[in-house]
XYZ file of C-alpha atoms in Angstrom:
595
model
C 76.829 -33.456 -60.415
C 73.610 -32.264 -58.933
C 71.605 -34.148 -56.525
C 68.882 -36.055 -57.387
C 65.175 -35.136 -56.366
C 64.955 -38.392 -54.577
C 68.311 -38.291 -52.997
C 66.894 -35.598 -50.124
C 65.707 -36.202 -46.788
C 63.175 -33.819 -44.887
C 63.498 -31.922 -41.117
C 61.080 -29.688 -39.832
C 59.501 -27.885 -36.702
C 55.902 -27.917 -38.384
C 56.582 -24.176 -39.460
C 59.012 -24.767 -42.025
C 61.835 -27.595 -43.239
C 64.782 -28.442 -45.004
C 65.891 -30.746 -47.269
C 69.326 -32.595 -46.413
C 71.479 -34.415 -49.445
C 72.884 -37.402 -49.670
C 76.019 -35.889 -49.211
C 75.304 -33.960 -45.933
C 74.329 -30.699 -47.408
C 71.086 -28.479 -46.787
C 70.388 -27.566 -50.030
C 66.856 -25.918 -49.584
C 65.143 -23.936 -46.772
C 62.497 -21.248 -46.812
C 62.462 -19.112 -43.203
C 60.665 -18.449 -41.304
C 57.721 -20.056 -43.268
C 57.558 -22.732 -46.061
C 56.198 -20.146 -48.552
C 59.239 -17.717 -47.437
C 62.240 -16.538 -49.236
C 64.697 -19.632 -49.283
C 67.794 -18.917 -47.797
C 69.493 -22.367 -49.135
C 68.643 -22.636 -52.469
C 71.211 -24.803 -54.080
C 68.355 -27.331 -54.924
C 67.663 -24.858 -57.992
C 70.762 -23.537 -58.551
C 74.230 -23.875 -57.980
C 76.258 -23.970 -54.689
C 76.845 -19.800 -54.909
C 72.869 -19.945 -54.240
C 73.131 -20.804 -50.920
C 73.532 -24.629 -48.745
C 75.110 -25.630 -45.866
C 77.037 -28.731 -45.828
C 78.820 -30.725 -43.001
C 80.933 -34.311 -44.308
C 84.631 -35.464 -43.710
C 86.933 -32.952 -44.866
C 87.956 -33.841 -48.074
C 85.314 -35.977 -49.369
C 82.799 -34.561 -52.039
C 80.536 -38.318 -52.327
C 77.753 -39.205 -50.908
C 77.520 -40.548 -47.263
C 77.836 -44.248 -46.476
C 74.395 -44.567 -44.977
C 71.118 -42.486 -43.131
C 68.060 -43.318 -41.623
C 65.582 -41.356 -39.538
C 64.953 -42.620 -35.931
C 62.656 -44.535 -35.466
C 58.936 -42.940 -35.373
C 60.627 -39.604 -35.692
C 61.910 -36.629 -37.915
C 65.705 -36.947 -36.632
C 67.953 -38.090 -39.477
C 71.148 -39.618 -38.736
C 73.748 -39.750 -41.338
C 76.844 -41.966 -41.318
C 79.959 -41.358 -42.757
C 82.946 -44.621 -42.855
C 86.429 -43.207 -43.935
C 89.518 -44.813 -43.668
C 90.532 -42.634 -40.822
C 87.019 -43.451 -39.101
C 83.119 -42.844 -38.697
C 81.016 -40.067 -37.803
C 77.141 -39.442 -37.309
C 75.341 -36.326 -38.317
C 72.473 -35.680 -36.943
C 69.704 -32.839 -38.268
C 66.659 -31.797 -36.571
C 64.917 -28.744 -36.309
C 63.217 -28.834 -33.206
C 60.160 -27.376 -32.674
C 60.677 -23.726 -32.146
C 59.771 -21.699 -29.308
C 60.154 -18.590 -30.802
C 62.731 -18.867 -33.522
C 63.628 -21.718 -35.926
C 66.769 -23.321 -35.442
C 68.634 -26.041 -37.392
C 70.834 -27.939 -35.465
C 73.332 -30.230 -36.698
C 74.935 -32.349 -34.096
C 78.004 -34.470 -35.389
C 79.594 -37.542 -33.393
C 82.638 -39.803 -33.132
C 81.697 -42.866 -33.895
C 85.167 -44.812 -34.362
C 88.831 -43.200 -34.877
C 89.556 -39.728 -35.452
C 87.529 -37.795 -38.508
C 88.453 -34.277 -39.269
C 85.160 -32.442 -40.670
C 84.452 -29.397 -42.142
C 81.414 -27.345 -42.471
C 80.547 -24.685 -45.014
C 78.026 -22.542 -44.598
C 76.665 -20.438 -47.558
C 74.005 -18.071 -46.540
C 71.854 -16.390 -49.610
C 68.380 -14.894 -49.040
C 65.895 -14.157 -51.000
C 66.244 -17.380 -52.976
C 70.292 -17.266 -53.702
C 69.814 -13.501 -54.860
C 71.105 -11.632 -51.565
C 74.683 -11.890 -49.818
C 74.701 -11.190 -46.391
C 76.810 -8.894 -44.277
C 78.687 -11.348 -41.991
C 79.727 -9.932 -38.639
C 81.186 -11.360 -34.974
C 79.226 -10.758 -31.783
C 79.735 -12.560 -28.545
C 81.504 -15.346 -30.646
C 78.864 -15.565 -33.056
C 79.170 -15.080 -36.761
C 75.638 -13.128 -37.534
C 74.520 -12.962 -41.178
C 72.066 -9.909 -41.876
C 70.618 -8.664 -44.960
C 67.114 -6.517 -44.784
C 65.289 -8.584 -43.225
C 66.519 -11.535 -42.284
C 69.224 -12.173 -39.642
C 70.789 -15.857 -38.816
C 72.753 -16.581 -36.153
C 75.416 -19.418 -36.532
C 77.850 -20.735 -33.210
C 79.509 -24.181 -32.729
C 81.664 -25.129 -29.839
C 84.044 -22.324 -28.683
C 87.451 -24.334 -29.332
C 85.775 -24.853 -33.366
C 87.762 -23.041 -35.501
C 85.884 -20.902 -37.540
C 86.627 -18.222 -40.647
C 85.278 -16.569 -43.742
C 85.989 -16.959 -46.777
C 84.205 -16.896 -50.614
C 81.779 -15.352 -49.070
C 80.786 -17.593 -46.673
C 81.541 -19.033 -43.334
C 83.864 -22.348 -42.693
C 84.558 -24.599 -40.034
C 86.890 -26.999 -39.533
C 87.399 -29.284 -36.069
C 88.129 -33.188 -35.370
C 86.251 -35.672 -33.460
C 86.964 -38.889 -31.658
C 85.112 -41.880 -30.671
C 82.642 -40.780 -28.472
C 83.376 -37.056 -28.736
C 80.156 -34.537 -30.065
C 80.455 -31.185 -31.957
C 77.014 -28.960 -32.033
C 76.283 -26.607 -34.567
C 73.472 -24.383 -34.392
C 71.912 -21.991 -37.159
C 69.422 -19.971 -35.869
C 67.296 -17.345 -38.103
C 64.916 -14.200 -36.554
C 63.669 -10.678 -37.964
C 66.874 -8.270 -38.578
C 65.429 -5.845 -36.544
C 64.474 -8.105 -33.330
C 67.030 -8.962 -30.586
C 68.723 -12.275 -30.797
C 66.539 -14.967 -29.681
C 67.111 -16.967 -26.864
C 69.630 -19.810 -27.749
C 68.531 -23.391 -27.703
C 70.375 -26.129 -26.677
C 71.261 -28.969 -29.316
C 71.547 -31.805 -26.866
C 68.273 -31.106 -25.068
C 66.766 -30.319 -28.471
C 67.717 -33.415 -29.874
C 66.187 -35.439 -26.666
C 63.316 -33.394 -26.491
C 62.627 -33.901 -30.661
C 63.002 -37.934 -30.591
C 60.508 -37.968 -27.486
C 57.839 -35.678 -29.164
C 58.426 -37.599 -32.090
C 58.086 -40.812 -30.861
C 55.101 -39.823 -28.143
C 53.211 -38.903 -31.654
C 54.109 -41.358 -33.776
C 52.478 -44.022 -30.763
C 49.106 -42.878 -31.573
C 49.446 -43.911 -35.030
C 46.497 -46.865 -34.786
C 47.342 -48.428 -38.276
C 48.383 -52.090 -37.746
C 48.402 -53.451 -40.807
C 50.959 -54.745 -43.498
C 53.421 -52.106 -44.843
C 53.026 -50.335 -41.371
C 56.808 -48.901 -41.293
C 55.720 -46.645 -44.710
C 52.368 -45.612 -43.428
C 53.881 -44.162 -39.992
C 56.629 -42.491 -42.375
C 53.932 -40.886 -45.033
C 52.349 -39.838 -41.295
C 55.326 -38.595 -40.522
C 55.908 -36.512 -43.530
C 52.226 -35.089 -43.594
C 52.522 -33.991 -40.043
C 56.028 -32.386 -41.151
C 54.057 -30.790 -43.895
C 51.475 -28.758 -41.639
C 51.661 -25.399 -40.575
C 51.086 -25.940 -37.085
C 49.697 -22.636 -36.185
C 46.708 -22.592 -38.708
C 46.501 -26.124 -39.406
C 47.182 -26.181 -42.988
C 48.759 -28.790 -45.171
C 51.056 -27.520 -47.752
C 51.273 -30.020 -51.203
C 54.972 -29.624 -50.879
C 58.305 -28.795 -49.740
C 59.574 -26.764 -52.600
C 58.733 -24.926 -55.979
C 59.581 -25.391 -59.380
C 61.106 -29.303 -59.108
C 60.268 -29.964 -62.526
C 57.772 -32.461 -64.053
C 60.072 -33.284 -66.697
C 63.622 -32.466 -66.681
C 64.694 -29.968 -68.483
C 61.143 -28.875 -69.162
C 58.920 -25.850 -68.354
C 56.245 -27.846 -66.193
C 57.350 -26.068 -62.825
C 55.038 -24.933 -60.299
C 55.365 -23.567 -56.620
C 53.724 -26.191 -54.298
C 54.302 -24.633 -51.076
C 50.159 -23.578 -50.714
C 47.230 -25.415 -49.337
C 45.042 -27.045 -52.155
C 41.495 -28.067 -51.518
C 41.622 -30.983 -53.725
C 43.600 -32.698 -51.117
C 41.114 -31.837 -48.100
C 38.626 -34.828 -48.127
C 41.772 -37.340 -48.767
C 43.779 -35.541 -46.417
C 41.114 -35.625 -43.446
C 40.098 -39.191 -44.007
C 43.779 -40.162 -43.749
C 44.316 -38.363 -40.176
C 41.067 -39.856 -38.870
C 41.754 -43.305 -40.236
C 45.212 -43.324 -38.913
C 43.877 -42.138 -35.630
C 45.065 -38.367 -35.590
C 41.589 -36.569 -34.792
C 43.685 -33.195 -33.504
C 45.348 -33.072 -36.519
C 42.200 -33.235 -38.616
C 40.190 -30.915 -36.299
C 42.796 -28.560 -37.065
C 43.023 -29.065 -40.909
C 39.180 -29.162 -41.021
C 39.268 -25.576 -39.142
C 41.685 -24.136 -41.668
C 39.439 -24.996 -44.278
C 36.206 -23.319 -42.819
C 38.564 -20.378 -42.254
C 40.145 -20.374 -45.566
C 37.056 -21.035 -47.449
C 35.022 -18.264 -45.622
C 33.141 -15.420 -47.790
C 31.225 -15.555 -51.029
C 30.972 -18.563 -52.884
C 31.652 -17.284 -55.835
C 35.409 -16.313 -54.389
C 35.961 -19.537 -53.643
C 39.947 -20.792 -54.727
C 41.427 -23.922 -55.402
C 44.417 -23.350 -52.887
C 45.126 -20.667 -50.284
C 48.724 -19.577 -48.293
C 49.326 -21.034 -44.947
C 46.940 -18.976 -42.818
C 44.172 -18.772 -46.005
C 45.938 -16.093 -48.013
C 44.174 -15.194 -51.190
C 46.674 -13.620 -53.018
C 49.561 -15.525 -54.512
C 50.728 -13.633 -57.341
C 53.403 -15.864 -59.680
C 56.345 -14.663 -60.782
C 59.764 -16.102 -62.196
C 63.368 -15.913 -60.326
C 65.553 -15.546 -63.613
C 68.733 -15.520 -61.554
C 68.239 -19.287 -60.328
C 69.256 -21.651 -63.704
C 66.441 -24.275 -61.980
C 66.840 -28.315 -60.967
C 69.063 -29.595 -64.264
C 68.329 -26.523 -66.173
C 64.305 -26.761 -65.994
C 63.637 -23.294 -66.112
C 61.452 -21.232 -65.007
C 61.650 -21.114 -61.631
C 58.870 -19.591 -60.386
C 57.240 -18.231 -56.733
C 53.629 -17.757 -56.514
C 50.882 -19.655 -58.328
C 49.340 -18.041 -61.195
C 46.289 -21.543 -61.142
C 44.867 -19.374 -57.731
C 42.352 -17.391 -59.974
C 41.254 -20.522 -62.169
C 37.771 -21.978 -61.401
C 37.545 -25.650 -60.625
C 34.410 -26.794 -59.918
C 35.062 -29.802 -58.339
C 36.364 -27.647 -54.967
C 33.035 -27.396 -54.428
C 32.509 -31.022 -53.735
C 35.818 -31.633 -52.110
C 34.595 -29.082 -49.446
C 30.992 -30.122 -48.990
C 32.622 -34.197 -49.317
C 35.452 -33.064 -46.296
C 32.609 -31.175 -44.231
C 30.408 -34.149 -44.923
C 32.841 -36.445 -43.546
C 33.950 -34.221 -40.282
C 30.031 -34.274 -39.371
C 29.530 -37.826 -39.984
C 32.568 -39.156 -37.573
C 31.277 -36.229 -34.973
C 34.039 -33.972 -34.562
C 33.619 -31.034 -32.788
C 30.701 -28.966 -34.244
C 31.212 -25.479 -35.586
C 27.471 -23.097 -35.854
C 28.538 -21.808 -39.030
C 29.646 -24.860 -41.308
C 26.301 -25.761 -42.436
C 24.998 -22.090 -43.046
C 28.273 -21.890 -45.266
C 27.272 -25.649 -46.859
C 24.043 -24.027 -48.195
C 25.738 -20.838 -49.522
C 27.875 -23.185 -51.395
C 25.231 -24.896 -52.723
C 23.277 -22.050 -53.874
C 26.030 -20.520 -55.802
C 26.729 -23.993 -57.098
C 23.014 -24.951 -58.210
C 23.614 -21.474 -60.593
C 27.061 -22.062 -62.114
C 27.774 -25.436 -62.120
C 27.607 -25.688 -65.819
C 30.128 -23.946 -66.562
C 33.167 -24.804 -67.857
C 36.175 -24.752 -66.207
C 40.022 -25.625 -65.766
C 39.615 -28.922 -63.970
C 41.671 -30.229 -61.125
C 44.908 -30.526 -62.607
C 45.020 -26.643 -63.686
C 45.375 -26.902 -67.064
C 46.405 -23.831 -68.925
C 44.808 -24.872 -72.222
C 41.250 -23.333 -71.668
C 38.046 -24.142 -70.155
C 36.246 -26.897 -70.604
C 33.760 -29.566 -69.629
C 35.665 -31.486 -67.541
C 33.820 -34.989 -66.515
C 35.654 -34.883 -63.250
C 34.353 -31.410 -62.178
C 30.620 -32.711 -62.814
C 31.202 -35.797 -60.995
C 32.271 -33.452 -57.917
C 29.302 -31.594 -58.658
C 27.345 -34.515 -57.671
C 29.711 -35.405 -54.814
C 28.436 -31.774 -53.715
C 24.662 -32.204 -54.043
C 24.826 -35.977 -52.634
C 26.289 -34.655 -49.298
C 24.090 -32.089 -48.897
C 21.035 -34.165 -49.422
C 22.403 -36.863 -47.231
C 23.171 -34.459 -44.694
C 19.451 -33.259 -44.444
C 18.846 -36.705 -44.558
C 20.537 -37.834 -41.547
C 20.095 -34.442 -39.585
C 16.646 -33.301 -39.464
C 17.203 -30.241 -37.333
C 19.389 -28.940 -41.003
C 17.534 -26.560 -43.041
C 17.971 -26.563 -46.673
C 16.223 -26.759 -50.050
C 16.485 -30.634 -49.646
C 13.867 -31.138 -53.250
C 16.420 -28.753 -55.036
C 19.436 -30.544 -54.008
C 18.093 -33.929 -54.854
C 16.829 -32.524 -58.360
C 20.267 -31.429 -58.900
C 22.271 -34.453 -58.087
C 19.889 -36.323 -60.395
C 20.387 -33.950 -63.344
C 24.376 -34.041 -62.927
C 24.241 -37.463 -62.864
C 22.247 -37.895 -65.937
C 24.191 -35.339 -67.730
C 27.550 -37.090 -66.823
C 26.667 -40.326 -68.289
C 25.129 -39.108 -71.281
C 27.695 -36.564 -72.421
C 30.698 -37.641 -70.440
C 30.522 -41.746 -71.242
C 31.805 -43.093 -74.634
C 29.445 -46.005 -75.190
C 31.840 -47.318 -78.032
C 34.656 -47.650 -75.677
C 32.657 -48.528 -72.690
C 34.727 -45.615 -70.390
C 34.282 -42.026 -69.234
C 36.239 -39.398 -70.801
C 38.140 -36.434 -69.725
C 35.385 -34.057 -70.973
C 32.087 -34.288 -72.580
C 32.625 -35.220 -76.531
C 36.755 -35.994 -75.727
C 38.109 -39.119 -76.558
C 40.972 -38.461 -74.083
C 41.049 -40.141 -70.725
C 41.933 -38.606 -67.345
C 43.060 -40.398 -63.879
C 40.389 -38.505 -62.011
C 37.989 -40.611 -63.688
C 39.429 -43.514 -61.202
C 37.495 -41.671 -57.852
C 34.110 -42.685 -59.474
C 33.767 -45.405 -57.776
C 35.542 -43.808 -54.470
C 32.941 -40.870 -54.208
C 29.844 -43.270 -54.715
C 29.175 -41.540 -58.595
C 28.156 -45.346 -59.516
C 29.223 -48.522 -57.820
C 32.123 -50.473 -58.144
C 30.517 -53.206 -60.454
C 29.112 -51.296 -62.919
C 29.969 -52.299 -66.072
C 31.082 -48.145 -67.262
C 33.312 -48.438 -63.906
C 34.809 -51.310 -64.760
C 35.266 -50.357 -68.441
C 36.921 -47.297 -67.140
C 39.283 -48.548 -64.975
C 40.531 -50.614 -67.566
C 40.620 -48.108 -69.995
C 42.878 -45.749 -68.350
C 45.362 -48.485 -67.137
C 45.148 -49.276 -70.860
C 46.031 -45.481 -72.463
C 47.197 -43.943 -69.201
C 49.473 -46.943 -68.345
C 53.186 -46.235 -68.227
C 55.668 -48.752 -66.839
C 52.968 -50.344 -64.809
C 51.990 -47.289 -63.276
C 49.830 -44.231 -64.541
C 49.919 -40.702 -66.218
C 47.044 -38.060 -65.153
C 46.412 -37.503 -68.896
C 47.910 -37.605 -71.988
C 49.822 -34.409 -73.130
C 49.851 -35.411 -76.521
C 47.232 -33.189 -76.934
C 48.728 -29.232 -76.102
C 45.380 -27.534 -76.450
C 43.759 -29.224 -73.429
C 47.247 -29.009 -71.532
C 48.450 -25.530 -72.942
C 52.049 -26.798 -72.473
C 55.085 -27.869 -74.570
C 56.266 -31.291 -73.044
C 55.434 -34.082 -71.141
C 55.413 -35.227 -67.681
C 56.206 -38.749 -65.638
C 53.407 -41.137 -64.185
C 51.805 -39.383 -61.327
C 52.686 -41.361 -58.321
C 48.949 -40.495 -56.117
C 47.223 -41.179 -59.691
C 49.093 -44.492 -59.168
C 47.508 -45.107 -56.013
C 44.071 -44.719 -57.114
C 44.382 -47.121 -60.011
C 45.064 -49.822 -57.010
C 42.145 -48.695 -55.032
C 40.347 -48.964 -57.890
C 41.184 -52.446 -58.846
C 40.565 -53.700 -55.212
C 37.254 -51.775 -55.559
C 36.510 -53.731 -58.949
C 37.803 -57.309 -57.528
C 40.902 -57.068 -58.647
C 42.736 -57.284 -54.838
C 45.702 -59.259 -56.148
C 46.701 -56.898 -58.858
C 45.926 -54.182 -56.559
C 48.125 -54.988 -53.576
C 50.882 -55.896 -56.054
C 50.556 -52.467 -57.711
C 50.655 -50.814 -54.614
C 53.709 -52.998 -53.032
C 55.524 -51.595 -55.911
C 54.491 -48.003 -54.948
C 55.919 -48.225 -51.597
C 59.023 -49.495 -53.375
C 59.284 -46.578 -55.459
C 59.809 -44.769 -52.361
C 63.686 -43.103 -51.089
C 66.087 -44.459 -48.687
C 64.477 -42.617 -46.128
C 60.397 -43.461 -47.323
C 59.975 -39.766 -49.078
C 57.762 -39.881 -51.990
C 57.845 -36.909 -55.066
C 55.040 -35.901 -57.029
C 55.829 -38.222 -60.088
C 57.967 -41.110 -61.292
C 59.861 -41.652 -64.378
C 59.958 -45.266 -64.873
C 62.309 -45.099 -67.824
C 64.693 -43.349 -65.570
C 63.919 -44.599 -62.655
C 64.119 -41.188 -61.136
C 61.633 -39.290 -58.861
C 60.141 -35.731 -60.715
C 58.093 -32.502 -59.805
C 58.206 -31.389 -55.926
C 59.332 -33.021 -52.954
C 57.996 -34.679 -50.740
C 54.422 -34.272 -52.149
C 51.889 -34.963 -50.007
C 49.535 -36.335 -52.190
C 51.654 -39.207 -52.791
C 51.593 -40.005 -49.579
C 48.084 -39.210 -48.556
C 47.534 -41.647 -51.349
C 49.964 -44.178 -49.596
C 47.961 -44.284 -46.479
C 44.584 -44.186 -47.497
C 45.290 -47.211 -49.948
C 47.220 -49.556 -47.441
C 43.722 -48.506 -45.411
C 41.595 -49.599 -47.975
C 43.427 -52.620 -48.960
C 44.390 -54.102 -44.982
C 41.543 -52.741 -43.098
C 41.500 -54.939 -40.347
C 44.803 -57.086 -40.781
C 47.386 -56.760 -38.088
C 50.882 -57.254 -40.151
C 52.627 -60.891 -40.005
């Protein structure tokens, strides 16, 4: 039986990461970066597409229990058997030169025979490498990739069925370490990491980082785990944060809504910046702000909705027909064609993010305001265009209300900047006029007075969960009857099992795709925020607690959730969901101390 999405835990080194299942198998790992080709792709296919499993010999099911060491990304998995008990500790130490996966097996009681099966398949499960022995190690090479595998000298290791197998017995108090190291095949082998020193250093480094978290309110463990997850999804050389670790985990089991999320979205920027700053992570917030400035530099007409880890602009989408997909959900895609879409809301996101950075006193960047002026000049000339909206619909461009609201945000933040910082120069009167005109148009064309709600796009009767952000961004005050009506309408019409869908998928003309999807967790956090802002704090806190309860056994959230089956859906773990958790906790419990 294929593992559930929520069966996975995350380990990583802040340049890439792996997913480890309840059955002790590493089923997803891209090397050397988040967006590189996977060498373990069982997640989207079968065992023949690559994985690395360590478990007691003869045991095929899930582990007995597992947990992260407090405040870290170091995972302990415990197996209880009739013969005894073992603990497998998995980690990816922050790299010096090369990425390592370290797996340490410790005996807890009795004597347990352990089996390791390493099945490397480069290029997303397509390429079987050539294996050879070198200096007591197993070396796998194919094209640009080389992996060195080593274990203790007395561990029996052999090749069989194009896989590397190891078997050993551990008694209470004994330990065996297995290490996998990647490097470019044309480079010499990198220095070998000491697995036990790597474990000690990783625990110390993560716990020191976690100690910086200044949130002390209720659900602190969930908030800290979300922050650790965001840190793990950060590509530390550039500061970019990927939307998720995976590609093509389905929004509907067996469906076609399978997208590559291993890139950095501008739509997440303000919420990400706010979460990091409010939790006390100024350094990470500055790194994200600096990534943002580098990525969007250039002609404002070329502003993209997403970029690569270092700000790459070309992310061509293609399909991998040799992978059967998660539970048959095809196609499996890499790259993302939505990169070429026009989404006007990203101009508002960028302006809002840079406004926040300036307000909180981040180190100034001399070119930041000139970039903002260029963005505003382009937006003033093009804001009336229809676009694809923040959900990247593939049914054609429309006059999406959220996009226009975010145009208003861009103009509003530009006006506020000039009002608060007299040294800044710009076309203040033109931006004020733009702000007023956009506000007037949205309230006239994007509002349905009959139902007292804003709509998905001009003239539509459909709704969109992004409308919940109207009070958050300041477009209208929370007590405005139109805001209250919109919150109630979204909850009634897009609600499912107490959570919220992004929009209705019944109208395929808008969405452009067959099938449906689950409830969107980030939008459900937005509903909690909106309920709180409109005076329904008790309901907001109840919803927040339910959302926290949807996290898996190690505190991770996917993109979506199906209330009918109780299953996670979509790419995993999802930064947007964890950003939502952090921001909603900060909104609901600001200043409170956990009891």
